[in-house]
C-alpha angles and dihedrals in degrees: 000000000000107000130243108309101216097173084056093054093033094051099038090053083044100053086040095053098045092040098045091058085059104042121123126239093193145033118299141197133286118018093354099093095051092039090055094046085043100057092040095062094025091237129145126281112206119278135338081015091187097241094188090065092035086060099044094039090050082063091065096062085083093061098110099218133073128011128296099269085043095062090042088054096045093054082050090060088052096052095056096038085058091045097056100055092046088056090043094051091048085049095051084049107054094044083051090053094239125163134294087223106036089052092056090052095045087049 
């Protein structure tokens, strides 16, 4: 059993911390307001239109708290905060000497 990750925990805390006191509560500029509309009627951004977040993001209109934008840009949060720890615990990894192929199955 792998022991406790803390770059995961600490960079994701970290990430959370600095990117919660940024997100929006509302609609932005550039692509945010199509992509809004977009996911609330399930429609079709312009190419390439990223169907794999379109998909993932139109799950968090069921979140029953905030505006539209706001939920899209919650999952976003997410997103990054998770991101950050897995970088972080590549990171950590390599710098330790682990594995090849004990990295890929921990990411």
């Amino acid at each position: 059993m792998k022991d406790f990750r803390r770059p995961f925990w600490y960079a994701s805390a970290v990430s959370a911390l600095l990117l919660f006191a940024w997100i929006r509560a509302g609609i932005g500029d550039l692509d945010s307001p199509e992509i809004v509309a977009s996911l609330y009627d399930m429609g079709q951004m312009h190419p390439p239109g990223h169907p794999s977040y379109m998909a993932a993001a139109s799950l968090d209109l069921w979140l029953p708290f905030g505006t539209h934008a706001f939920r899209i840009a919650f999952f976003s949060f997410l997103c990054l905060v998770l991101t950050a720890g897995v970088v972080a615990e590549i990171v950590w990894s390599l710098r330790q000497g682990e594995k090849r192929e004990e990295l890929c199955w921990s990411a």
